[in-house]
PDB file of C-alpha atoms in Angstrom:
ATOM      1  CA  UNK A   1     150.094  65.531 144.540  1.00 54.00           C
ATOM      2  CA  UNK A   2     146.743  65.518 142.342  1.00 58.00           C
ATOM      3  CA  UNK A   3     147.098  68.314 139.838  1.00 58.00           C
ATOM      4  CA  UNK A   4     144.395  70.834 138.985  1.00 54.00           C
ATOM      5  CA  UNK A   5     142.803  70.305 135.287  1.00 53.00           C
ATOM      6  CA  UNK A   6     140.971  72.608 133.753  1.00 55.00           C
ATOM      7  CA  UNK A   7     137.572  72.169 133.982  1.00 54.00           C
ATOM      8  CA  UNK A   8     134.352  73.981 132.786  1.00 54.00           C
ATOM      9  CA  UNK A   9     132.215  75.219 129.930  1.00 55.00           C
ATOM     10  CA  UNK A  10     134.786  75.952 127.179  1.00 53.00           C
ATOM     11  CA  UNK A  11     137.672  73.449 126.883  1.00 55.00           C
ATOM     12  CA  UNK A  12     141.331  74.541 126.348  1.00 53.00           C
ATOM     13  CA  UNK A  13     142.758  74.130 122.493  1.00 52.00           C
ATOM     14  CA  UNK A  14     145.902  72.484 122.298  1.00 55.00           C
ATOM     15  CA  UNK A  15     147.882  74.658 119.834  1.00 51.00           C
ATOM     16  CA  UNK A  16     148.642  78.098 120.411  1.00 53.00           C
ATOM     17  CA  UNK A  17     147.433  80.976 118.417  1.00 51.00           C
ATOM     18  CA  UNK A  18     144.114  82.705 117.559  1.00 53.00           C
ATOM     19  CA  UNK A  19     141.290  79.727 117.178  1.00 51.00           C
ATOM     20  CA  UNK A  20     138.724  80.118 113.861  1.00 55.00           C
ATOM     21  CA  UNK A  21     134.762  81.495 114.941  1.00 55.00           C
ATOM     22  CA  UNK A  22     133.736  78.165 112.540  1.00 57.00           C
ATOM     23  CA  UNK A  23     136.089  75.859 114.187  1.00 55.00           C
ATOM     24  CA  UNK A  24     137.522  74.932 110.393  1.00 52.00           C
ATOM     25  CA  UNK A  25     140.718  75.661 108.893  1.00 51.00           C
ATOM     26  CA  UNK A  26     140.411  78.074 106.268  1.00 53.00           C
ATOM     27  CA  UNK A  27     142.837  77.527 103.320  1.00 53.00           C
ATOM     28  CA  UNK A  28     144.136  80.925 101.517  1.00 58.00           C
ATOM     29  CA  UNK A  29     143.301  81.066  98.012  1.00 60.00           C
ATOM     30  CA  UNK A  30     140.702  78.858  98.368  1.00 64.00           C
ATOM     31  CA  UNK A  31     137.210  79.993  98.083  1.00 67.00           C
ATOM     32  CA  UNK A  32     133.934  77.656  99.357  1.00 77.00           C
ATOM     33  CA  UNK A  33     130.874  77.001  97.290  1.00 80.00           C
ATOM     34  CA  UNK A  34     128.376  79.349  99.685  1.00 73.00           C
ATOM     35  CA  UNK A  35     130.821  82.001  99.492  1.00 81.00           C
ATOM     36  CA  UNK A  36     129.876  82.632  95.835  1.00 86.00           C
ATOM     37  CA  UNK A  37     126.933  80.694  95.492  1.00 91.00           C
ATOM     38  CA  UNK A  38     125.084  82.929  98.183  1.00 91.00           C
ATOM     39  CA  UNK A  39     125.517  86.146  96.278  1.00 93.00           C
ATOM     40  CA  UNK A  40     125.095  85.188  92.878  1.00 94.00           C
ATOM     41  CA  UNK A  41     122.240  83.379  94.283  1.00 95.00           C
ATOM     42  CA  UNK A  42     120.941  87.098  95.591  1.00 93.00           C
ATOM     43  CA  UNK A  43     121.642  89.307  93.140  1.00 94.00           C
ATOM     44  CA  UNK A  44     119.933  87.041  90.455  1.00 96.00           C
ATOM     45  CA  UNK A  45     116.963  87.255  92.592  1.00 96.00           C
ATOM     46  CA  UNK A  46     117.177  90.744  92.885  1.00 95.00           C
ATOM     47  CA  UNK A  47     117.902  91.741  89.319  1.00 95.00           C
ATOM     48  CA  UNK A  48     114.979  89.724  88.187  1.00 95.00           C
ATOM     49  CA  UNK A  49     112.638  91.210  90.801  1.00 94.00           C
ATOM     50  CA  UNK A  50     113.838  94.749  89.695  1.00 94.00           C
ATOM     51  CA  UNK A  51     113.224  93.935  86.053  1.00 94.00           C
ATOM     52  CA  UNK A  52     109.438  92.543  86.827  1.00 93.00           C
ATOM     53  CA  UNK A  53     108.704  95.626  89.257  1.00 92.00           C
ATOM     54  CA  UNK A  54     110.819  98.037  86.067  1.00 91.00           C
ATOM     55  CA  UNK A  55     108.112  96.436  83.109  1.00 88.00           C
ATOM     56  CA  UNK A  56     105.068  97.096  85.589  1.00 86.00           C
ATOM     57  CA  UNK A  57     106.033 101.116  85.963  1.00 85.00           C
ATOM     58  CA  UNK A  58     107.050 102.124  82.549  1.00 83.00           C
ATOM     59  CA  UNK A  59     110.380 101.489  81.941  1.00 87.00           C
ATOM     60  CA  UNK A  60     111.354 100.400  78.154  1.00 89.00           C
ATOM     61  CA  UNK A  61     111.925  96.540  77.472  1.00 89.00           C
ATOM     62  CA  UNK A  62     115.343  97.047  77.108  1.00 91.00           C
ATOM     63  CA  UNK A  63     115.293  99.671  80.066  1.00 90.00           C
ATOM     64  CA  UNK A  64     114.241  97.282  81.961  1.00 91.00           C
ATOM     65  CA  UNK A  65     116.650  94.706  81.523  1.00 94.00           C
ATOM     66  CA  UNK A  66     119.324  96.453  82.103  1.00 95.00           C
ATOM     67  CA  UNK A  67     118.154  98.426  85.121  1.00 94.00           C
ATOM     68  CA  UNK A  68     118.219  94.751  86.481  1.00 94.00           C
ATOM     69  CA  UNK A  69     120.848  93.495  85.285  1.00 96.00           C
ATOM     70  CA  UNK A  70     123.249  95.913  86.719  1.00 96.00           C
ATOM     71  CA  UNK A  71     121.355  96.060  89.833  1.00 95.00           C
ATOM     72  CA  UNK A  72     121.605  92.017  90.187  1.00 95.00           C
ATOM     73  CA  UNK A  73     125.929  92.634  89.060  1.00 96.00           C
ATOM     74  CA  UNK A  74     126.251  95.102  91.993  1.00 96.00           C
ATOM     75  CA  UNK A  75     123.882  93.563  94.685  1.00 95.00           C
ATOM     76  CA  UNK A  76     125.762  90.554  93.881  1.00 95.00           C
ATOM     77  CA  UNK A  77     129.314  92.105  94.095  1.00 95.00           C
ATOM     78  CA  UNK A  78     128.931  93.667  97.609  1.00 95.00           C
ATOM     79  CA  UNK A  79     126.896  90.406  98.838  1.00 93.00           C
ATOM     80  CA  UNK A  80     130.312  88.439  97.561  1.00 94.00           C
ATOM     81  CA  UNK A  81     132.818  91.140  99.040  1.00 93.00           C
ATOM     82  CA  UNK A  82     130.720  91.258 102.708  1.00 92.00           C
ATOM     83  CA  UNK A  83     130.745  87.351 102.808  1.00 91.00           C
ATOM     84  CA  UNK A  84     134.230  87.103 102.055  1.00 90.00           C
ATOM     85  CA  UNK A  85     135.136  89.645 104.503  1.00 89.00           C
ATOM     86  CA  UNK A  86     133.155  88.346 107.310  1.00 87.00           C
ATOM     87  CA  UNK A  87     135.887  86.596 109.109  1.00 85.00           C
ATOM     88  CA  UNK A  88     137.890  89.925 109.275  1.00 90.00           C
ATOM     89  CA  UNK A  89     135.159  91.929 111.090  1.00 89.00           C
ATOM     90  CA  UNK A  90     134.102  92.423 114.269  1.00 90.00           C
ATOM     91  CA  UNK A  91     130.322  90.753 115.012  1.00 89.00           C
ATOM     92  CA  UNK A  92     128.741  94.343 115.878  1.00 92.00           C
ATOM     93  CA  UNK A  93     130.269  95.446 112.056  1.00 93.00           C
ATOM     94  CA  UNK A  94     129.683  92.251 110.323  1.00 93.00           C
ATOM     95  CA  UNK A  95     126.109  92.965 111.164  1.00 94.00           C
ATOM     96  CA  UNK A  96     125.916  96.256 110.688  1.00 95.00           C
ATOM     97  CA  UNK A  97     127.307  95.567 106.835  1.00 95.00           C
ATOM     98  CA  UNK A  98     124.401  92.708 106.200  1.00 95.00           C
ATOM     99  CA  UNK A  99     121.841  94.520 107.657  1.00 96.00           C
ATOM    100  CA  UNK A 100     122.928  97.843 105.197  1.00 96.00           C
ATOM    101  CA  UNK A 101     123.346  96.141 101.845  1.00 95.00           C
ATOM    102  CA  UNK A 102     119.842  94.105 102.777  1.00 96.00           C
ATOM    103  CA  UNK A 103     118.416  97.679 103.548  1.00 96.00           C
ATOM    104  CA  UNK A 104     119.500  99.264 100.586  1.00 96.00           C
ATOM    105  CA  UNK A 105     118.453  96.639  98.180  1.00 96.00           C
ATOM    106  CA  UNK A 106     114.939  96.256  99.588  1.00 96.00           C
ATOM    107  CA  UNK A 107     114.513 100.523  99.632  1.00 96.00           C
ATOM    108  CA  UNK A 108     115.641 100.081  96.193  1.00 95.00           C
ATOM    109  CA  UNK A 109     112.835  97.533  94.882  1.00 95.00           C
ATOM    110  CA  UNK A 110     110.420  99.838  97.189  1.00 95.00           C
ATOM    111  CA  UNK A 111     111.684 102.854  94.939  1.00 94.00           C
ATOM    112  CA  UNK A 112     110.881 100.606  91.704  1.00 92.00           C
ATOM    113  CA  UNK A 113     107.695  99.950  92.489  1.00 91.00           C
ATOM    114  CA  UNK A 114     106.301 103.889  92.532  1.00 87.00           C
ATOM    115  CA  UNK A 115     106.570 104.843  96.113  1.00 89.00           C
ATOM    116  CA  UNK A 116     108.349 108.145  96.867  1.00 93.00           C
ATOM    117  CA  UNK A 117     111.622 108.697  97.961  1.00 94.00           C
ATOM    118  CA  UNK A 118     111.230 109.221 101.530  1.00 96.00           C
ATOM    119  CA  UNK A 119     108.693 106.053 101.668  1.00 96.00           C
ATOM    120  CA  UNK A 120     111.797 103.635 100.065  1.00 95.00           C
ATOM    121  CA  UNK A 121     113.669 105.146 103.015  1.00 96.00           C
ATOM    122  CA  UNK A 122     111.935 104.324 105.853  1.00 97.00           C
ATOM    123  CA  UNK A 123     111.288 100.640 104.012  1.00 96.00           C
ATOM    124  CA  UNK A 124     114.939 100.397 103.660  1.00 96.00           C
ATOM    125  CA  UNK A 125     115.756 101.575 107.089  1.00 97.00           C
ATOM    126  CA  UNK A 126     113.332  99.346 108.648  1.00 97.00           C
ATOM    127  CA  UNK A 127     113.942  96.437 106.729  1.00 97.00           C
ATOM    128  CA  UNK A 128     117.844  96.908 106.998  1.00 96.00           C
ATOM    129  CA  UNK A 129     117.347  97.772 110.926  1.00 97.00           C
ATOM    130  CA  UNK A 130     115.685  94.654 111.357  1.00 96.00           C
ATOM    131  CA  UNK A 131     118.011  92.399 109.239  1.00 96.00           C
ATOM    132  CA  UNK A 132     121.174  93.907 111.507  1.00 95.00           C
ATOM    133  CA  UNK A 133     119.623  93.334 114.855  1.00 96.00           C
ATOM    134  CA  UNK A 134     118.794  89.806 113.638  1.00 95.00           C
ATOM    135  CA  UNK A 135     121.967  89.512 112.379  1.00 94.00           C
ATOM    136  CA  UNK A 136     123.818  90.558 115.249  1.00 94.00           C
ATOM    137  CA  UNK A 137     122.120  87.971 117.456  1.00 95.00           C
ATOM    138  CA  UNK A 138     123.038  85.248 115.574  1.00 92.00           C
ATOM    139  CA  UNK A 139     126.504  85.869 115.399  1.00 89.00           C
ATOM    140  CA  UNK A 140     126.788  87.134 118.764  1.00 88.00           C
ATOM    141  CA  UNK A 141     125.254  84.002 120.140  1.00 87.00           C
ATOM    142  CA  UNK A 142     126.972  81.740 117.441  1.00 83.00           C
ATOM    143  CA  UNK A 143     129.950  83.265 118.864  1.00 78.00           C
ATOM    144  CA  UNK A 144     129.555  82.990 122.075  1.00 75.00           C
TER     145      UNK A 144
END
């Protein structure tokens, strides 16, 4: 008697457990290239942006340096601690969390540059709302 095999779009795995969204193995402890490379990447971008935008409106030399430093250390921090936590979330949260830390940081140059507070809000939530729905559909189709 012919037995039934399993047939379709999506192929059965052959050990049991959870299977990886990448497909790789990921080793604990061990960290890859992009996942610091990305942020520090980032936030050096964005601290020297902030420090270009600080020396056009007023701020000290020194000011300025430091507004962008520290802005380029924290942008840089949460890019590294959402990348490295990516794997634990859910896609709909994962996305939400890109699409937030890419809002904030653009609403923050937008402050830098002289607009008012409510007009680096609306940049920030548009820009962030847009980088979340394009996130989502990446992972969600990457996913699925």
């Amino acid at each position: 008697m012919p037995t039934h095999s399993i047939t379709g779009r999506y192929p059965a795995h052959e050990a049991p457990g959870p299977v990886s969204r990448t497909g790789h193995v990921r080793h604990e402890g061990r960290t890859s290239r992009a996942e610091w490379a990305v942020p520090v990447l980032g936030g050096a971008i964005l601290g020297l942006y902030a420090v270009f935008l600080a020396h056009d409106n007023g701020f000290s030399e020194g000011g300025g340096w430091v507004l962008g430093i520290v802005a380029g250390v924290i942008a840089a921090a949460l890019g590294y601690f959402v990348i490295h936590e990516r794997n634990q979330m859910i896609t709909e949260v994962r996305a939400t969390a890109f699409g937030t830390l890419f809002g904030v940081s653009m609403g923050f140059l937008r402050s830098l540059s002289g607009a008012s507070v409510l007009d680096s809000c609306f940049v920030g939530l548009a820009f962030g709302l847009g980088m979340g729905l394009a996130s989502y559909y990446i992972f969600y189709w990457h996913e699925h």
